[in-house]
Short mmCIF file of C-alpha atoms in Angstrom, two decimals:
data_model
loop_
_atom_site.label_atom_id
_atom_site.label_comp_id
_atom_site.label_asym_id
_atom_site.label_seq_id
_atom_site.Cartn_x
_atom_site.Cartn_y
_atom_site.Cartn_z
CA MET A 1 -63.80 -6.95 -5.13
CA THR A 2 -63.06 -5.44 -1.72
CA LEU A 3 -61.04 -2.27 -1.27
CA ALA A 4 -58.18 -4.24 0.32
CA ALA A 5 -58.09 -6.71 -2.58
CA THR A 6 -58.08 -3.85 -5.10
CA ALA A 7 -55.14 -2.23 -3.31
CA ASP A 8 -53.24 -5.53 -3.31
CA ALA A 9 -53.85 -5.98 -7.04
CA MET A 10 -52.62 -2.46 -7.79
CA LEU A 11 -49.46 -2.87 -5.73
CA GLY A 12 -48.68 -6.30 -7.21
CA THR A 13 -45.31 -7.49 -6.00
CA VAL A 14 -44.07 -4.06 -4.92
CA GLU A 15 -42.49 -4.29 -1.50
CA LEU A 16 -42.56 -1.27 0.80
CA GLU A 17 -39.33 -0.59 2.64
CA GLN A 18 -39.72 0.08 6.34
CA VAL A 19 -38.01 3.37 7.06
CA GLY A 20 -37.02 4.00 10.66
CA PRO A 21 -36.58 7.36 12.39
CA ARG A 22 -33.66 9.44 11.18
CA ARG A 23 -31.36 10.42 14.04
CA VAL A 24 -30.08 13.97 13.97
CA GLY A 25 -27.53 15.15 16.52
CA ARG A 26 -26.05 18.48 17.51
CA LEU A 27 -22.44 19.61 17.49
CA ALA A 28 -21.34 20.25 21.08
CA SER A 29 -17.56 20.63 20.81
CA TYR A 30 -14.86 21.13 18.18
CA ASP A 31 -11.12 21.52 18.83
CA GLY A 32 -9.84 21.82 15.25
CA LEU A 33 -9.65 18.08 14.57
CA MET A 34 -12.10 16.22 16.79
CA LEU A 35 -15.83 16.93 16.93
CA GLU A 36 -18.21 15.88 19.71
CA ALA A 37 -21.91 15.43 18.97
CA THR A 38 -24.89 14.76 21.23
CA GLY A 39 -27.90 12.69 20.24
CA PHE A 40 -26.03 10.88 17.48
CA PRO A 41 -25.54 7.20 18.47
CA MET A 42 -24.08 5.94 15.19
CA PRO A 43 -21.52 3.07 15.01
CA VAL A 44 -17.79 3.64 14.59
CA GLY A 45 -16.85 4.06 10.93
CA SER A 46 -20.13 5.72 9.96
CA ASN A 47 -20.12 8.89 7.89
CA ALA A 48 -21.88 12.05 9.00
CA ARG A 49 -22.67 15.47 7.59
CA VAL A 50 -22.23 18.51 9.82
CA ILE A 51 -24.59 21.25 8.58
CA ASP A 52 -24.11 24.77 9.92
CA ALA A 53 -26.74 27.49 10.20
CA ASP A 54 -25.75 28.96 6.84
CA GLY A 55 -26.35 25.60 5.15
CA HIS A 56 -22.66 24.68 4.70
CA ALA A 57 -22.23 20.89 4.93
CA ALA A 58 -18.97 19.13 5.78
CA LEU A 59 -18.23 15.43 6.09
CA ALA A 60 -16.96 13.71 9.23
CA GLU A 61 -16.44 10.12 10.37
CA VAL A 62 -17.40 8.53 13.69
CA VAL A 63 -14.22 7.34 15.41
CA GLY A 64 -15.29 6.73 19.03
CA PHE A 65 -17.41 7.67 22.03
CA ARG A 66 -16.94 9.57 25.26
CA GLY A 67 -19.83 9.05 27.66
CA ASN A 68 -23.04 9.96 25.83
CA ARG A 69 -21.18 11.97 23.22
CA THR A 70 -20.11 10.68 19.81
CA LEU A 71 -16.59 11.55 18.67
CA LEU A 72 -16.11 12.38 14.99
CA MET A 73 -13.02 13.22 12.97
CA ALA A 74 -13.44 16.05 10.48
CA LEU A 75 -12.85 15.14 6.83
CA ASP A 76 -12.59 18.84 5.98
CA ALA A 77 -10.13 20.50 8.35
CA ASP A 78 -11.04 24.03 7.18
CA ALA A 79 -14.84 23.75 7.53
CA PRO A 80 -16.43 26.69 9.45
CA HIS A 81 -18.21 24.63 12.13
CA SER A 82 -20.40 26.38 14.69
CA ALA A 83 -21.84 25.27 18.03
CA GLY A 84 -25.19 23.55 17.74
CA ALA A 85 -24.76 22.58 14.07
CA ARG A 86 -26.89 19.69 12.83
CA VAL A 87 -25.16 16.31 12.58
CA GLU A 88 -26.89 13.98 10.14
CA PRO A 89 -26.00 10.42 9.08
CA ASP A 90 -24.48 9.84 5.64
CA ARG A 91 -24.99 6.27 4.45
CA ARG A 92 -22.16 6.32 1.89
CA GLY A 93 -19.32 5.89 4.35
CA GLY A 94 -19.05 2.11 4.64
CA SER A 95 -18.54 1.20 0.98
CA VAL A 96 -16.85 2.43 -2.19
CA ASP A 97 -17.93 2.70 -5.82
CA VAL A 98 -16.24 0.11 -8.03
CA GLY A 99 -16.39 -0.98 -11.65
CA GLU A 100 -14.54 -1.04 -14.96
CA THR A 101 -15.13 2.70 -15.40
CA LEU A 102 -12.51 3.37 -12.70
CA LEU A 103 -9.71 2.36 -15.06
CA GLY A 104 -7.61 5.30 -16.19
CA ARG A 105 -9.03 7.61 -13.53
CA VAL A 106 -7.60 9.50 -10.55
CA MET A 107 -9.71 10.13 -7.44
CA ASP A 108 -9.49 11.35 -3.88
CA ALA A 109 -10.20 9.41 -0.68
CA LEU A 110 -13.96 9.93 -1.04
CA GLY A 111 -14.06 8.70 -4.63
CA ASN A 112 -14.41 12.15 -6.20
CA PRO A 113 -12.51 12.45 -9.52
CA ILE A 114 -9.61 14.92 -9.47
CA ASP A 115 -8.32 14.36 -13.01
CA GLY A 116 -10.69 16.81 -14.71
CA MET A 117 -12.30 14.08 -16.82
CA GLY A 118 -15.81 14.40 -15.42
CA PRO A 119 -17.78 12.20 -13.02
CA ILE A 120 -17.21 8.46 -12.69
CA ALA A 121 -20.33 6.38 -13.34
CA THR A 122 -20.26 3.10 -11.41
CA SER A 123 -22.98 0.57 -10.66
CA GLU A 124 -21.39 -1.63 -7.97
CA ARG A 125 -20.26 -1.18 -4.37
CA TRP A 126 -17.58 -2.87 -2.26
CA PRO A 127 -17.04 -2.65 1.54
CA LEU A 128 -14.40 -0.07 2.45
CA ALA A 129 -12.96 -2.37 5.13
CA GLY A 130 -13.11 -5.42 2.86
CA LYS A 131 -14.90 -8.72 3.30
CA ARG A 132 -13.61 -10.91 6.10
CA GLY A 133 -12.89 -14.37 4.72
CA ASN A 134 -11.63 -17.78 5.71
CA PRO A 135 -7.81 -18.02 5.88
CA LEU A 136 -8.05 -21.20 3.81
CA ASP A 137 -9.53 -19.14 0.97
CA ARG A 138 -6.04 -17.72 0.41
CA ALA A 139 -4.16 -19.88 -2.07
CA ARG A 140 -0.41 -20.49 -1.94
CA VAL A 141 2.06 -18.33 -3.85
CA THR A 142 3.51 -20.68 -6.48
CA GLU A 143 3.84 -18.62 -9.69
CA PRO A 144 6.58 -16.02 -10.40
CA PHE A 145 5.46 -12.42 -10.90
CA ASP A 146 7.54 -10.54 -13.46
CA MET A 147 8.52 -7.16 -11.98
CA GLY A 148 10.69 -6.04 -14.89
CA VAL A 149 13.61 -5.31 -12.53
CA ARG A 150 16.61 -7.66 -12.91
CA ALA A 151 17.75 -7.60 -9.27
CA ILE A 152 14.26 -8.42 -8.00
CA ASN A 153 13.43 -11.04 -10.64
CA ALA A 154 16.74 -12.85 -10.11
CA LEU A 155 17.59 -12.41 -6.43
CA LEU A 156 14.30 -11.56 -4.71
CA THR A 157 11.87 -13.33 -7.00
CA ALA A 158 8.31 -12.17 -6.33
CA GLY A 159 5.27 -14.40 -6.63
CA VAL A 160 1.72 -13.79 -7.77
CA GLY A 161 -0.15 -12.76 -4.62
CA GLN A 162 2.93 -11.89 -2.58
CA ARG A 163 3.03 -8.89 -0.20
CA ILE A 164 6.34 -6.97 -0.30
CA ALA A 165 7.59 -4.05 1.79
CA ILE A 166 10.10 -1.60 0.26
CA ALA A 167 11.90 0.09 3.15
CA ALA A 168 14.35 2.98 2.94
CA GLY A 169 15.07 6.46 4.22
CA SER A 170 13.93 9.56 2.40
CA GLY A 171 15.45 10.24 -1.01
CA VAL A 172 16.96 6.78 -1.58
CA GLY A 173 14.72 5.80 -4.51
CA LYS A 174 11.55 4.08 -3.28
CA SER A 175 9.24 5.91 -5.67
CA VAL A 176 11.65 5.43 -8.59
CA LEU A 177 11.77 1.68 -7.95
CA MET A 178 7.95 1.58 -7.77
CA GLY A 179 7.84 3.33 -11.14
CA GLN A 180 10.12 0.69 -12.65
CA MET A 181 7.90 -2.07 -11.26
CA ILE A 182 4.76 -0.46 -12.65
CA ALA A 183 6.29 -0.17 -16.12
CA GLY A 184 7.55 -3.76 -16.12
CA ALA A 185 4.89 -5.59 -14.12
CA ASP A 186 2.89 -8.38 -15.75
CA ALA A 187 -0.52 -7.36 -14.34
CA ASP A 188 -4.08 -6.95 -15.66
CA ILE A 189 -4.93 -4.08 -13.31
CA ILE A 190 -2.71 -1.64 -11.39
CA VAL A 191 -4.11 0.16 -8.34
CA VAL A 192 -1.99 2.91 -6.79
CA GLY A 193 -2.58 4.60 -3.45
CA LEU A 194 -0.53 7.79 -3.02
CA VAL A 195 -0.95 8.59 0.67
CA GLY A 196 0.56 11.65 2.32
CA GLU A 197 2.75 12.59 -0.64
CA ARG A 198 3.58 16.13 -1.72
CA SER A 199 1.10 17.49 -4.27
CA ARG A 200 3.92 17.96 -6.77
CA GLU A 201 4.88 14.30 -6.47
CA VAL A 202 1.33 13.23 -7.33
CA SER A 203 1.47 15.12 -10.64
CA ASP A 204 5.00 13.88 -11.27
CA PHE A 205 3.99 10.26 -10.58
CA LEU A 206 1.13 10.44 -13.08
CA ALA A 207 3.25 12.13 -15.76
CA THR A 208 6.37 9.95 -15.52
CA LYS A 209 5.35 6.58 -14.09
CA LEU A 210 1.78 6.11 -15.31
CA SER A 211 2.06 7.54 -18.79
CA GLY A 212 1.17 5.71 -21.98
CA PRO A 213 -0.70 2.38 -22.15
CA VAL A 214 -0.13 1.65 -18.44
CA ARG A 215 -2.49 4.50 -17.52
CA GLN A 216 -5.46 2.81 -19.19
CA LYS A 217 -5.29 -0.20 -16.85
CA SER A 218 -4.56 1.82 -13.70
CA VAL A 219 -6.62 3.34 -10.90
CA VAL A 220 -5.04 6.01 -8.69
CA VAL A 221 -6.25 7.17 -5.28
CA ALA A 222 -4.29 10.26 -4.23
CA VAL A 223 -4.45 12.21 -0.96
CA PRO A 224 -1.62 14.72 -0.34
CA ALA A 225 0.03 15.33 3.02
CA ASP A 226 -2.01 18.45 3.86
CA HIS A 227 -5.31 16.53 4.05
CA PRO A 228 -6.89 15.41 7.37
CA PRO A 229 -5.67 12.08 8.80
CA VAL A 230 -8.99 10.29 8.23
CA LEU A 231 -8.76 11.00 4.49
CA ARG A 232 -5.18 9.72 4.34
CA LEU A 233 -6.28 6.55 6.10
CA ARG A 234 -9.29 6.17 3.81
CA ALA A 235 -7.11 6.52 0.71
CA ALA A 236 -5.21 3.33 1.58
CA MET A 237 -8.45 1.51 2.44
CA ARG A 238 -10.17 2.66 -0.77
CA ALA A 239 -7.25 1.58 -2.94
CA THR A 240 -7.23 -1.83 -1.24
CA ALA A 241 -11.02 -2.19 -1.64
CA ILE A 242 -10.79 -1.41 -5.38
CA ALA A 243 -8.03 -4.02 -5.73
CA GLU A 244 -10.22 -6.57 -3.89
CA TYR A 245 -13.09 -5.94 -6.30
CA PHE A 246 -10.94 -6.61 -9.37
CA ARG A 247 -9.45 -9.71 -7.70
CA ALA A 248 -13.00 -10.99 -7.20
CA GLN A 249 -13.40 -10.66 -11.00
CA GLY A 250 -10.47 -13.07 -11.46
CA LYS A 251 -7.97 -10.35 -12.42
CA ARG A 252 -4.25 -10.28 -11.65
CA VAL A 253 -3.90 -7.01 -9.70
CA LEU A 254 -0.79 -5.10 -8.69
CA LEU A 255 -1.47 -2.89 -5.65
CA LEU A 256 1.00 -0.18 -4.65
CA ILE A 257 0.65 1.87 -1.44
CA ASP A 258 3.07 4.79 -1.07
CA SER A 259 3.57 5.00 1.79
CA LEU A 260 2.53 2.67 4.59
CA THR A 261 4.36 4.83 7.11
CA ARG A 262 2.17 7.85 6.37
CA VAL A 263 -0.91 5.65 6.77
CA ALA A 264 0.39 4.73 10.23
CA HIS A 265 1.09 8.42 10.94
CA ALA A 266 -2.54 9.21 10.13
CA GLN A 267 -3.75 6.51 12.52
CA ARG A 268 -1.34 7.84 15.14
CA GLU A 269 -2.94 11.29 14.92
CA ILE A 270 -6.40 9.77 15.28
CA GLY A 271 -5.38 7.47 18.15
CA LEU A 272 -3.66 10.18 20.15
CA SER A 273 -6.68 12.50 19.67
CA LEU A 274 -8.86 9.75 21.15
CA GLY A 275 -6.60 9.50 24.19
CA GLU A 276 -4.75 6.27 23.34
CA PRO A 277 -1.47 5.84 25.24
CA PRO A 278 1.63 6.29 23.06
CA THR A 279 4.03 3.35 22.91
CA MET A 280 7.17 2.99 20.76
CA LYS A 281 8.14 6.33 19.15
CA GLY A 282 4.74 7.76 20.05
CA TYR A 283 2.72 5.20 18.08
CA PRO A 284 -0.47 4.08 19.88
CA PRO A 285 -1.49 0.40 19.69
CA SER A 286 -4.10 1.13 16.98
CA ALA A 287 -1.43 2.44 14.58
CA LEU A 288 0.61 -0.75 14.82
CA GLY A 289 -2.53 -2.91 14.69
CA LEU A 290 -3.70 -1.22 11.49
CA ILE A 291 -0.76 -2.52 9.43
CA PRO A 292 -1.57 -6.27 9.54
CA ARG A 293 -5.28 -5.56 8.95
CA LEU A 294 -4.43 -3.67 5.77
CA ILE A 295 -1.73 -6.01 4.47
CA GLU A 296 -3.68 -9.22 5.11
CA ARG A 297 -6.33 -8.13 2.61
CA ALA A 298 -3.92 -8.84 -0.29
CA GLY A 299 -3.12 -12.30 -1.63
CA VAL A 300 -4.48 -14.98 -3.98
CA ASP A 301 -8.19 -15.86 -3.99
CA ALA A 302 -8.52 -19.63 -4.16
CA HIS A 303 -12.10 -19.43 -5.53
CA THR A 304 -11.84 -16.87 -8.34
CA GLY A 305 -8.18 -17.38 -9.20
CA GLY A 306 -7.65 -13.62 -8.97
CA SER A 307 -4.74 -12.18 -7.03
CA ILE A 308 -3.45 -9.00 -5.41
CA THR A 309 0.33 -8.68 -5.49
CA ALA A 310 0.99 -5.80 -3.12
CA LEU A 311 3.94 -3.44 -2.73
CA TYR A 312 4.10 -1.18 0.33
CA THR A 313 6.76 1.49 0.68
CA VAL A 314 7.89 2.08 4.24
CA LEU A 315 9.78 5.22 5.23
CA ALA A 316 12.61 4.34 7.65
CA ASP A 317 12.98 7.51 9.73
CA GLY A 318 16.66 8.38 9.97
CA ASP A 319 17.52 5.25 7.91
CA ASP A 320 16.58 3.18 10.96
CA THR A 321 15.45 -0.20 9.66
CA ASP A 322 14.41 -1.14 13.21
CA ASP A 323 11.76 1.59 13.24
CA PRO A 324 8.46 0.23 14.73
CA ILE A 325 6.58 0.58 11.43
CA VAL A 326 9.39 -1.05 9.43
CA ASP A 327 9.64 -3.87 11.95
CA THR A 328 5.86 -4.43 12.09
CA ALA A 329 5.53 -4.45 8.30
CA ARG A 330 8.53 -6.73 7.85
CA ALA A 331 6.99 -9.25 10.26
CA ILE A 332 3.70 -9.55 8.34
CA VAL A 333 4.71 -9.32 4.66
CA ASP A 334 6.03 -12.17 2.50
CA GLY A 335 9.26 -10.38 1.65
CA HIS A 336 11.07 -7.08 2.08
CA ILE A 337 13.38 -4.98 -0.06
CA ILE A 338 15.81 -2.75 1.85
CA LEU A 339 17.31 0.16 -0.07
CA SER A 340 20.78 1.35 0.96
CA ARG A 341 21.72 5.04 1.11
CA ALA A 342 25.40 4.06 0.73
CA LEU A 343 24.67 2.36 -2.61
CA ALA A 344 22.56 5.31 -3.76
CA GLU A 345 25.46 7.65 -2.96
CA GLN A 346 27.68 5.45 -5.14
CA GLY A 347 25.23 5.86 -8.03
CA VAL A 348 23.90 2.29 -7.89
CA PHE A 349 20.18 2.29 -8.73
CA PRO A 350 18.03 0.59 -7.71
CA ALA A 351 20.03 0.72 -4.46
CA ILE A 352 18.93 -2.72 -3.21
CA ASP A 353 20.86 -4.06 -0.23
CA VAL A 354 20.97 -7.71 -1.30
CA GLY A 355 22.15 -8.96 2.09
CA LYS A 356 19.30 -7.39 4.07
CA SER A 357 16.54 -8.05 1.53
CA LEU A 358 14.57 -11.27 1.32
CA SER A 359 11.74 -12.99 -0.56
CA ARG A 360 10.10 -15.62 1.64
CA VAL A 361 8.38 -17.36 -1.27
CA MET A 362 11.34 -17.51 -3.66
CA SER A 363 12.25 -21.10 -2.83
CA ASP A 364 8.70 -22.21 -3.78
CA ILE A 365 8.63 -20.62 -7.23
CA VAL A 366 12.13 -20.89 -8.76
CA THR A 367 14.20 -23.81 -10.05
CA PRO A 368 17.00 -25.33 -7.92
CA GLU A 369 19.62 -23.95 -10.36
CA HIS A 370 18.17 -20.43 -10.02
CA GLN A 371 18.12 -20.75 -6.23
CA GLN A 372 21.74 -21.93 -6.14
CA ALA A 373 22.99 -19.09 -8.35
CA ALA A 374 21.18 -16.52 -6.21
CA GLN A 375 22.72 -18.03 -3.06
CA ILE A 376 26.22 -17.80 -4.58
CA LEU A 377 25.75 -14.11 -5.36
CA ARG A 378 24.34 -13.42 -1.89
CA ARG A 379 27.26 -15.29 -0.29
CA LEU A 380 29.82 -13.21 -2.20
CA TRP A 381 27.93 -10.04 -1.22
CA ALA A 382 27.89 -11.03 2.46
CA VAL A 383 31.61 -11.95 2.51
CA TYR A 384 32.57 -8.62 0.93
CA GLU A 385 30.43 -6.64 3.40
CA GLU A 386 31.91 -8.53 6.38
CA ASN A 387 35.43 -7.63 5.27
CA ARG A 388 34.70 -4.21 3.78
CA ASP A 389 36.67 -2.24 6.40
CA LEU A 390 39.77 -4.43 6.02
CA ILE A 391 39.58 -4.24 2.23
CA LEU A 392 39.16 -0.46 2.11
CA MET A 393 41.99 0.12 4.62
CA GLY A 394 44.31 -2.13 2.63
CA ALA A 395 44.75 -4.44 5.63
CA TYR A 396 43.63 -7.53 3.73
CA ARG A 397 46.36 -9.46 1.88
CA SER A 398 45.38 -11.21 -1.31
CA GLY A 399 45.51 -15.00 -0.91
CA SER A 400 44.61 -15.03 2.78
CA ASP A 401 41.11 -16.37 2.10
CA PRO A 402 40.01 -17.74 -1.31
CA ILE A 403 36.35 -16.78 -0.76
CA VAL A 404 37.28 -13.18 0.09
CA ASP A 405 39.47 -13.07 -3.01
CA VAL A 406 36.55 -14.14 -5.18
CA ALA A 407 34.22 -11.67 -3.45
CA ILE A 408 36.65 -8.82 -4.15
CA ALA A 409 37.14 -9.88 -7.75
CA ARG A 410 33.40 -10.20 -8.44
CA HIS A 411 32.15 -7.19 -6.46
CA ASP A 412 32.03 -4.84 -9.44
CA HIS A 413 30.21 -7.51 -11.44
CA ILE A 414 27.61 -7.82 -8.66
CA LEU A 415 27.03 -4.05 -8.59
CA GLU A 416 26.69 -4.05 -12.36
CA PHE A 417 24.18 -6.90 -12.18
CA ILE A 418 22.06 -5.02 -9.62
CA SER A 419 22.15 -1.71 -11.48
CA GLN A 420 19.48 -0.95 -14.04
CA GLY A 421 18.44 2.20 -15.88
CA GLN A 422 15.21 3.81 -14.77
CA LYS A 423 13.57 3.28 -18.18
CA ASP A 424 15.05 -0.17 -18.82
CA ARG A 425 12.98 -3.33 -18.47
CA VAL A 426 14.48 -6.78 -17.94
CA ASP A 427 11.92 -9.57 -17.97
CA TYR A 428 11.96 -12.60 -15.69
CA ALA A 429 13.38 -15.05 -18.26
CA THR A 430 16.23 -12.72 -19.20
CA SER A 431 17.00 -11.94 -15.55
CA THR A 432 17.23 -15.64 -14.71
CA GLN A 433 19.40 -16.38 -17.72
CA GLN A 434 21.85 -13.56 -16.93
CA LEU A 435 22.08 -14.73 -13.31
CA LEU A 436 22.82 -18.32 -14.31
CA GLU A 437 25.42 -17.22 -16.87
CA ALA A 438 27.24 -14.96 -14.40
CA PHE A 439 26.92 -16.89 -11.12
CA GLY A 440 25.59 -20.35 -11.95
CA GLY A 441 27.66 -23.21 -10.55
#
C-alpha cells in the first residue's frame, strides 16, 4: 500500500476544515463611545475583542465604516482602551444560545446569566437578527388570546400572534398592566426583555410579576439604563430571537419588550454617533426604521403552528401620543392600548382609554354579539367624553339628548367594568359573559 493510500485509510471520512488568515486590527481612535480600528475589514454586526497591552479584553460591535477605518461601538463603556490595542474578531456576535435550559433564567444582553444560578448549558444557536422569511409564512390571527384582564379580553380582544403596543406617559401603569398580563396569559413560554429600566425595577419585576410557577416557563433578558446603547439594542434582539426559537418548536409564546422607546433611544445614540442626520425630535432614520424590523419578527408561523404574541410598551414623552416612536409603533402593530393619566389620577387601574385604544383583529376572532356589546360600551364612552365639559359645568340639562342621558347614567358602570385589582385575574369567558350581561343588546 502506498503512503498516500495509508494516510487516506487512517483519516477515513474525517474532513479537514480550511482555515483562512485571521485578521487582526489596531485601535486608532476612541472618543468614549465610538472606536475606530485600522486593518479590520469585518462586516457590520460582527463582534470584536479589543485587547490592551496589559491583556484586558473588552467586547465591541462593528457598526459602520469611515474610509479605510472600521467603526465599532464599545459594549463596555468603562473599558481602559489604549492606542494601538489589538482588535480581534469574535465569532459569537451573530447568533444567540437557545434551548429549554433557558427557562427560569435571567441573563444580560450577551447571554451571561445574572441570576446567580450558575452557567447556562445550551446546545443550539439562533440568528440574533432572526431568519428572514416569506410573508405568506405568517398565518392569520383567528384565535383569541386570554390576557386575564377584563377590559382587554372584552373590549380590545387580543389574538394569538397579535402585536400590541401599550403607550402611556411615565408612571401611568404600563409595567403594572404587563404584570397582570403575564400572570393571566394563556402561554406556553413567556419571554421578557427589560430594556433601559432602572436596576431596582428589574429586581422588583422578578420578585412581584414573575414569582411562583410563572417563573419556570419564563426567560428574562435584562439590561439597565446605565449600559451602553449597543447592549440595550441587543437585549431586545436577543429576547426576540429566543421567542423565535420557541415558536419554531411549535410553542405559544408571549413576548414582552419594556420598553420599545428605550430601544429606539439606543439606536438614536448609535445613529447620531455615526453622523446620521436627526429628523423628528432628534431621531435619525435608523431609529425609526428599527421599529418595524423588530416588530415584524413576531406573529404566527404557518408551518410549525407556533406563535409569538408580542406586547411592546411605548413611553409617550410628556403624554404626547403623537410622539414619533408612538406613531411609528402604532402604524405597524395590530392593535394599541393607550393608558390615560386622567383615569390613573382618578384611581382607575388599569387606566385604559377605551376611546383611543383599538384591536385591529378583534372583529375576526369574536362573535357578533360580543362585537355589538363592545361597540355599545365604546359608543357610550365616546358620547360621555364629547360632552364631558358640559356635564361637569352643569350646563347639560337632563332629557336634552337620550344617548347622553344613558352615557351619564352608565358612566360609573363603565369605569367599574374597566377597573381590576392588580392581583385579580378575569379569564376570557368570564370577561365576555360580564360584557354581554351589562351591555349586550
